[in-house]
PDB file of C-alpha atoms in Angstrom:
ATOM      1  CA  UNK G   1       0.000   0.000   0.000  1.00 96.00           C
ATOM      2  CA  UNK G   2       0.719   3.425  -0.475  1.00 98.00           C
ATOM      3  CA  UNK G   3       1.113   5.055   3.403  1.00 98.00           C
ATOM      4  CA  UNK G   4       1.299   8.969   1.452  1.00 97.00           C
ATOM      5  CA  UNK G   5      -2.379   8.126  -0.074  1.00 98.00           C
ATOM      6  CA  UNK G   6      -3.481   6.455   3.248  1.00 98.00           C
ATOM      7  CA  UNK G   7      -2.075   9.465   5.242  1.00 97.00           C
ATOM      8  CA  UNK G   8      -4.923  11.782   2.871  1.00 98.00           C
ATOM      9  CA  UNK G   9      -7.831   9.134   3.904  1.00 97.00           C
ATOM     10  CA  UNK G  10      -6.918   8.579   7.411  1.00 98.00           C
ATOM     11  CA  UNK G  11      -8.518  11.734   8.087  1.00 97.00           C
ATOM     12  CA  UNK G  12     -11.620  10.060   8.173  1.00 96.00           C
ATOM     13  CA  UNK G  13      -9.956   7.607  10.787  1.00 98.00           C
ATOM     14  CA  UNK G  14      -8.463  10.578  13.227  1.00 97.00           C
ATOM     15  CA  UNK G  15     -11.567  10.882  15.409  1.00 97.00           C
ATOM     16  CA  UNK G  16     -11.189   7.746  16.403  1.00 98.00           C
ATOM     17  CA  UNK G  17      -7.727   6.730  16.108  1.00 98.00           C
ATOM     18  CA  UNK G  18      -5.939   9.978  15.441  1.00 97.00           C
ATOM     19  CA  UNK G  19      -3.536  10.656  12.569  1.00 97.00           C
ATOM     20  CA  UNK G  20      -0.698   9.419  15.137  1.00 96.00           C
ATOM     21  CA  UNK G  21      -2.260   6.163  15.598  1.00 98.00           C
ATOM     22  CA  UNK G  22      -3.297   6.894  18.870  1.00 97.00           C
ATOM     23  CA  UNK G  23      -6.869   6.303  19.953  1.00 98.00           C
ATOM     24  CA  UNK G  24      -9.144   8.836  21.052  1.00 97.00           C
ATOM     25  CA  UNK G  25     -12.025   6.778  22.391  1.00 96.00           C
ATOM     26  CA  UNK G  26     -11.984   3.620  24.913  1.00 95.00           C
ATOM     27  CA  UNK G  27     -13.325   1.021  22.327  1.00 95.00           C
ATOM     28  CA  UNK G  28     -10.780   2.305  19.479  1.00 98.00           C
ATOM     29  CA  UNK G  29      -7.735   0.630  19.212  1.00 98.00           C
ATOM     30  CA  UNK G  30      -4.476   2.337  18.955  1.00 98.00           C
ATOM     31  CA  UNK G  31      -3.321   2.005  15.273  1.00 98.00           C
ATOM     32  CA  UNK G  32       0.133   2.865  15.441  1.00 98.00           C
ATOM     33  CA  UNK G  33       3.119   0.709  14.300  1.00 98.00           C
ATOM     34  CA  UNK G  34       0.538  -1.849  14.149  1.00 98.00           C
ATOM     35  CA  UNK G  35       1.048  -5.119  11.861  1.00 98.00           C
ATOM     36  CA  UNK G  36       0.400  -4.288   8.269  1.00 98.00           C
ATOM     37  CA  UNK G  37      -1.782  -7.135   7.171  1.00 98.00           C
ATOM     38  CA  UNK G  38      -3.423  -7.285  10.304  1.00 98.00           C
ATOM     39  CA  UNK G  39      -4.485  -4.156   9.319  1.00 98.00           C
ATOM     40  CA  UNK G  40      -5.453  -4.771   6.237  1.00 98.00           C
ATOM     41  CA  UNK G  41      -7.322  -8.331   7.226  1.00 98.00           C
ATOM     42  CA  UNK G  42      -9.355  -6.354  10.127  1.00 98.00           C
ATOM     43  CA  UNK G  43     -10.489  -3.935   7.421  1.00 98.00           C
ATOM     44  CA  UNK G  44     -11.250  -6.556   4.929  1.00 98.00           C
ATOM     45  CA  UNK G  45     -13.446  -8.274   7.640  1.00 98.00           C
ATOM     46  CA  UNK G  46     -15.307  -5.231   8.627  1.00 98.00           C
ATOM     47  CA  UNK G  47     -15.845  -4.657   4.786  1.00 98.00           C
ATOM     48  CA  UNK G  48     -17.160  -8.097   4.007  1.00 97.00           C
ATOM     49  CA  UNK G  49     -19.003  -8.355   7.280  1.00 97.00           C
ATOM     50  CA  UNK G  50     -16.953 -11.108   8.900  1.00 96.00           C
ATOM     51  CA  UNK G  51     -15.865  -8.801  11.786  1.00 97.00           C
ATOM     52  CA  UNK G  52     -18.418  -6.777  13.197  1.00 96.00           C
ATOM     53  CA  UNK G  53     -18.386  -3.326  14.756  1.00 96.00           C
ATOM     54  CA  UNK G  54     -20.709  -0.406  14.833  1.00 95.00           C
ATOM     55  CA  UNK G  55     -19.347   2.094  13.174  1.00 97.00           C
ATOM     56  CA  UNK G  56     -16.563  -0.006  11.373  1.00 98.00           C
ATOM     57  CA  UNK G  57     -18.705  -1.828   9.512  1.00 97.00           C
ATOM     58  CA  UNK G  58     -20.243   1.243   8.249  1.00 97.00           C
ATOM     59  CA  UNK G  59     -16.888   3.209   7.377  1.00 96.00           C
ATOM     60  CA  UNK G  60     -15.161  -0.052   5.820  1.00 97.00           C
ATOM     61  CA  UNK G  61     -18.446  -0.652   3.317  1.00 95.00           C
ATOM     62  CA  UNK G  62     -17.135   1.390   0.687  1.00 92.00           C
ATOM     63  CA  UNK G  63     -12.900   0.948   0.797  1.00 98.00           C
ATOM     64  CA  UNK G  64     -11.756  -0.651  -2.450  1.00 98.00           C
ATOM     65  CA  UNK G  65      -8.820  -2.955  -1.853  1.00 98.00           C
ATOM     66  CA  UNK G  66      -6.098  -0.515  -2.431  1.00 98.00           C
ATOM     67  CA  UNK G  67      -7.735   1.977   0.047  1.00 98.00           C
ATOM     68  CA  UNK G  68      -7.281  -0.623   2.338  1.00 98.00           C
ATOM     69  CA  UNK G  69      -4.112  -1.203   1.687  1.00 98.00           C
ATOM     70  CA  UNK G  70      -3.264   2.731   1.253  1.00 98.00           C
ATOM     71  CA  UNK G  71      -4.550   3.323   4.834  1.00 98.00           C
ATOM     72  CA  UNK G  72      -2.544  -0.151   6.515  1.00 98.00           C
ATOM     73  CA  UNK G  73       0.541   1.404   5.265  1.00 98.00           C
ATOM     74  CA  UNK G  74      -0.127   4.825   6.769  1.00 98.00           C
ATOM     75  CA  UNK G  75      -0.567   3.649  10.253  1.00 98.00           C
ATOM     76  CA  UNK G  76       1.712   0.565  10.123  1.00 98.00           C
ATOM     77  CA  UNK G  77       4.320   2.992   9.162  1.00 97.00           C
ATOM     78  CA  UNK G  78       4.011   5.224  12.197  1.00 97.00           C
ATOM     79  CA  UNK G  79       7.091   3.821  14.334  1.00 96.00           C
ATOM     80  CA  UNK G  80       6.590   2.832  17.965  1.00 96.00           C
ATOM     81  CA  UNK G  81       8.905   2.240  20.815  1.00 95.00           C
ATOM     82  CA  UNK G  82       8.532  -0.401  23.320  1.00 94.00           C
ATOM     83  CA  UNK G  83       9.253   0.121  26.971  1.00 87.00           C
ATOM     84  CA  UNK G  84      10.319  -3.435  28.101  1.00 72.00           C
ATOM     85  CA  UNK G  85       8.030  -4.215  31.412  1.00 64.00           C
ATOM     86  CA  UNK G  86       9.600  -4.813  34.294  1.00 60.00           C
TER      87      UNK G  86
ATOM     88  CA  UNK L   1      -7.215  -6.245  36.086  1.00 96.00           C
ATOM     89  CA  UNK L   2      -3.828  -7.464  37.696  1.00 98.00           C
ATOM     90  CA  UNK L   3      -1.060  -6.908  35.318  1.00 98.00           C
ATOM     91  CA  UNK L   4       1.287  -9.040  38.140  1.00 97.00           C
ATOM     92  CA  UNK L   5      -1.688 -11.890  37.250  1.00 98.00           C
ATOM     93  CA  UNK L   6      -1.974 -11.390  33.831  1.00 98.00           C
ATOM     94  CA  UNK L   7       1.609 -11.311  33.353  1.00 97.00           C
ATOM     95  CA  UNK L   8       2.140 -15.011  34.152  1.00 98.00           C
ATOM     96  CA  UNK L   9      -0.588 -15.728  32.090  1.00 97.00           C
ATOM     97  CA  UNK L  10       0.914 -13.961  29.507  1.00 98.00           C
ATOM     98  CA  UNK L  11       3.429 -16.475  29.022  1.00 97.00           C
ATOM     99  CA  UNK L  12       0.393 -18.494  27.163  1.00 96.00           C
ATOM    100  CA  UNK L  13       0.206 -15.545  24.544  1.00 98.00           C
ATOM    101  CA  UNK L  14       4.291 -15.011  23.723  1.00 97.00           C
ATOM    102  CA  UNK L  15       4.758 -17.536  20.985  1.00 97.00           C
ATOM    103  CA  UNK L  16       2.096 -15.243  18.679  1.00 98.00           C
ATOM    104  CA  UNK L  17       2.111 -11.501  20.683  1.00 98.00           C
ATOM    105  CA  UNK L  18       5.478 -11.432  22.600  1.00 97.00           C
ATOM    106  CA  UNK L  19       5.790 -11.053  26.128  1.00 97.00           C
ATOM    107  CA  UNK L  20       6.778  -7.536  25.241  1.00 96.00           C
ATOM    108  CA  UNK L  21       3.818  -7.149  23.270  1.00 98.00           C
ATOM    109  CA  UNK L  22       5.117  -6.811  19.967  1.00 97.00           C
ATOM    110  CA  UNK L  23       3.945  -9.320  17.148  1.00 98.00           C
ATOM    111  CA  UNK L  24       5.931 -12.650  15.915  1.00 97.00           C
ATOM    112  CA  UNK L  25       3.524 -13.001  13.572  1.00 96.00           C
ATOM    113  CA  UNK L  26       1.992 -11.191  10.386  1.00 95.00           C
ATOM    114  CA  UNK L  27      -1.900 -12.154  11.464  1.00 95.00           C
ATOM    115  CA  UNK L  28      -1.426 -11.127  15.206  1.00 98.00           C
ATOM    116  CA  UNK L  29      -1.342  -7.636  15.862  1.00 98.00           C
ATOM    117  CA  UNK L  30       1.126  -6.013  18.682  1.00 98.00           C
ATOM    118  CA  UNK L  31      -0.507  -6.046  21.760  1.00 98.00           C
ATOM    119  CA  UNK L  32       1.739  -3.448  23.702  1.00 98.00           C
ATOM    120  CA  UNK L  33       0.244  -0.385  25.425  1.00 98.00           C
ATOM    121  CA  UNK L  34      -2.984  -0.788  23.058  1.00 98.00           C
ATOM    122  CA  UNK L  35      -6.099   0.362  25.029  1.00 98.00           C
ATOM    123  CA  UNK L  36      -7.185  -1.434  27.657  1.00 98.00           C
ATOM    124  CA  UNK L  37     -10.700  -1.753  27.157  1.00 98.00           C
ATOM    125  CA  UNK L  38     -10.487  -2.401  23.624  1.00 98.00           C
ATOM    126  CA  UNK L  39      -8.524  -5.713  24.508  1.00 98.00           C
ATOM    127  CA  UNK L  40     -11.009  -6.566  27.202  1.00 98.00           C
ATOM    128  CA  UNK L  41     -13.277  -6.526  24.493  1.00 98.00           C
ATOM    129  CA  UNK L  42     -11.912  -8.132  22.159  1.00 98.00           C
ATOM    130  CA  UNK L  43     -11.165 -11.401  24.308  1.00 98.00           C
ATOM    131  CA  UNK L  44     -14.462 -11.309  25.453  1.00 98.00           C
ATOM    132  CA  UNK L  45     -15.583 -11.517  21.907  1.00 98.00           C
ATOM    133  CA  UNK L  46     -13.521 -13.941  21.414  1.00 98.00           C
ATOM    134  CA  UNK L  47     -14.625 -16.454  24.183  1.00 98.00           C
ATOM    135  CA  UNK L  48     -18.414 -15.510  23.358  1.00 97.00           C
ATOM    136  CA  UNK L  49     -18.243 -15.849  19.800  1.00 97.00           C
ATOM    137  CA  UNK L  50     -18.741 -12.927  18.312  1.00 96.00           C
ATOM    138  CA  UNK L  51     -15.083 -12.416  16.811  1.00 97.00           C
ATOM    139  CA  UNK L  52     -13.660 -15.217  15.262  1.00 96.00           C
ATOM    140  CA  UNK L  53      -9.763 -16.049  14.549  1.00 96.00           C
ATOM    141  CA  UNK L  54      -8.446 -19.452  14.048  1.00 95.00           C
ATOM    142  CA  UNK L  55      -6.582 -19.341  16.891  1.00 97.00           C
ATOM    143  CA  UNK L  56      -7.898 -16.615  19.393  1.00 98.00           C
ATOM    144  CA  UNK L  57     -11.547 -18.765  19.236  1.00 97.00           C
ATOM    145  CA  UNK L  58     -10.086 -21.647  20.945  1.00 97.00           C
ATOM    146  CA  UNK L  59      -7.668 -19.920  23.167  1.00 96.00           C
ATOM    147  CA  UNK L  60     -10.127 -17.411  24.797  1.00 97.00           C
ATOM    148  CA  UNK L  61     -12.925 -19.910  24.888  1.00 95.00           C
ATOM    149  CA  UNK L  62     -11.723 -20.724  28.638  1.00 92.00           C
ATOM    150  CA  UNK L  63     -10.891 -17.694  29.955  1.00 98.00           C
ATOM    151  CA  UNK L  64     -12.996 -15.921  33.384  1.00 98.00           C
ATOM    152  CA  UNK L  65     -13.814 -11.977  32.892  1.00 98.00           C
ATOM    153  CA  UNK L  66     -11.120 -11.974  35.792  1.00 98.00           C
ATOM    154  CA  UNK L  67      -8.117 -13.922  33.512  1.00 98.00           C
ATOM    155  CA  UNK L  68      -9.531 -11.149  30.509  1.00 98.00           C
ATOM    156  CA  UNK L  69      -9.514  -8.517  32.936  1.00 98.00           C
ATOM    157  CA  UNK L  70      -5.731  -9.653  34.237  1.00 98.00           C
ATOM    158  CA  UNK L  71      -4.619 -10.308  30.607  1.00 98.00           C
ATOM    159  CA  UNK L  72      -5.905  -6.763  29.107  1.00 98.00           C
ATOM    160  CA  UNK L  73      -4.317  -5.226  32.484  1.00 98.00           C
ATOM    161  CA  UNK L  74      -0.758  -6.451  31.387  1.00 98.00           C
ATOM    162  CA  UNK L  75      -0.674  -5.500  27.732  1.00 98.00           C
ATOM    163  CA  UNK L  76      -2.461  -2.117  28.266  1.00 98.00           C
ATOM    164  CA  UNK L  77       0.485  -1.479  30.874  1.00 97.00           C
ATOM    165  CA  UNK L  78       3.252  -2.281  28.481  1.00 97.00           C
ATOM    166  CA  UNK L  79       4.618   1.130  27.812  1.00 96.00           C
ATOM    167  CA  UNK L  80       5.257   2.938  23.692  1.00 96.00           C
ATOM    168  CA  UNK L  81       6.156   5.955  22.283  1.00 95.00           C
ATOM    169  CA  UNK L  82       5.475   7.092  19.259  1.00 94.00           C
ATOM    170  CA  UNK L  83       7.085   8.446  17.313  1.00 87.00           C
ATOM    171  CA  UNK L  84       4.852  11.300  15.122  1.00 72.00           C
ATOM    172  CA  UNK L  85       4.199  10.985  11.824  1.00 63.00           C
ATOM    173  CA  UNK L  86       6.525  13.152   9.055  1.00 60.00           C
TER     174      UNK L  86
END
């Protein structure tokens, strides 16, 4: 995927998830550094109605392939450190 | 949740998530610092039924709201930075 494209439709994502990756709400998960095709498999699932979620399933409905992809690269590219726990 | 708990249980989730939290696997997404009730609910989905993964249907099938409630403690508690996005 293309992460410059996904950055311009992630806007659509930032209330929930914020253009860092970050989530904004309790049920959103952060999106940061996360797995690239997990990213693009959770989308695929909302979009195809295999994985369920109020207002994923409606945002997902209309994201061609490549939008998928476009967006997993935007927020798999964000880098993330890990603090080791103790 | 008890991160202390959930810690040791953790040890059930490393081959796939990493005891730090970070992904060994293209399907499984990093688990480290995401939000903690997001993971609470997405064990619980799990273990009802109402997500479905290969391997996070079986694995979550026996878990108490208590074991969820340790396990989403632990990863939630794992500390990230990130690092903004150019």
């Amino acid at each position: 995927g293309d992460a410059k494209t996904g950055r311009k439709a992630a806007t659509a994502c930032q209330t929930c998830h914020g253009m860092d990756g970050l989530s904004k709400l309790p049920e959103a998960p952060n999106l940061a550094g996360q797995v690239e095709p997990y990213l693009v498999k959770a989308l695929t699932e909302y979009r195809d109605g295999t994985r369920n979620n109020q207002i994923m399933s409606v945002v997902a409905k209309g994201l061609s392939d490549t939008e998928i992809a476009n967006l997993a690269a935007y927020y798999a590219g964000i880098q993330i450190e890990v603090l080791p726990p103790g």
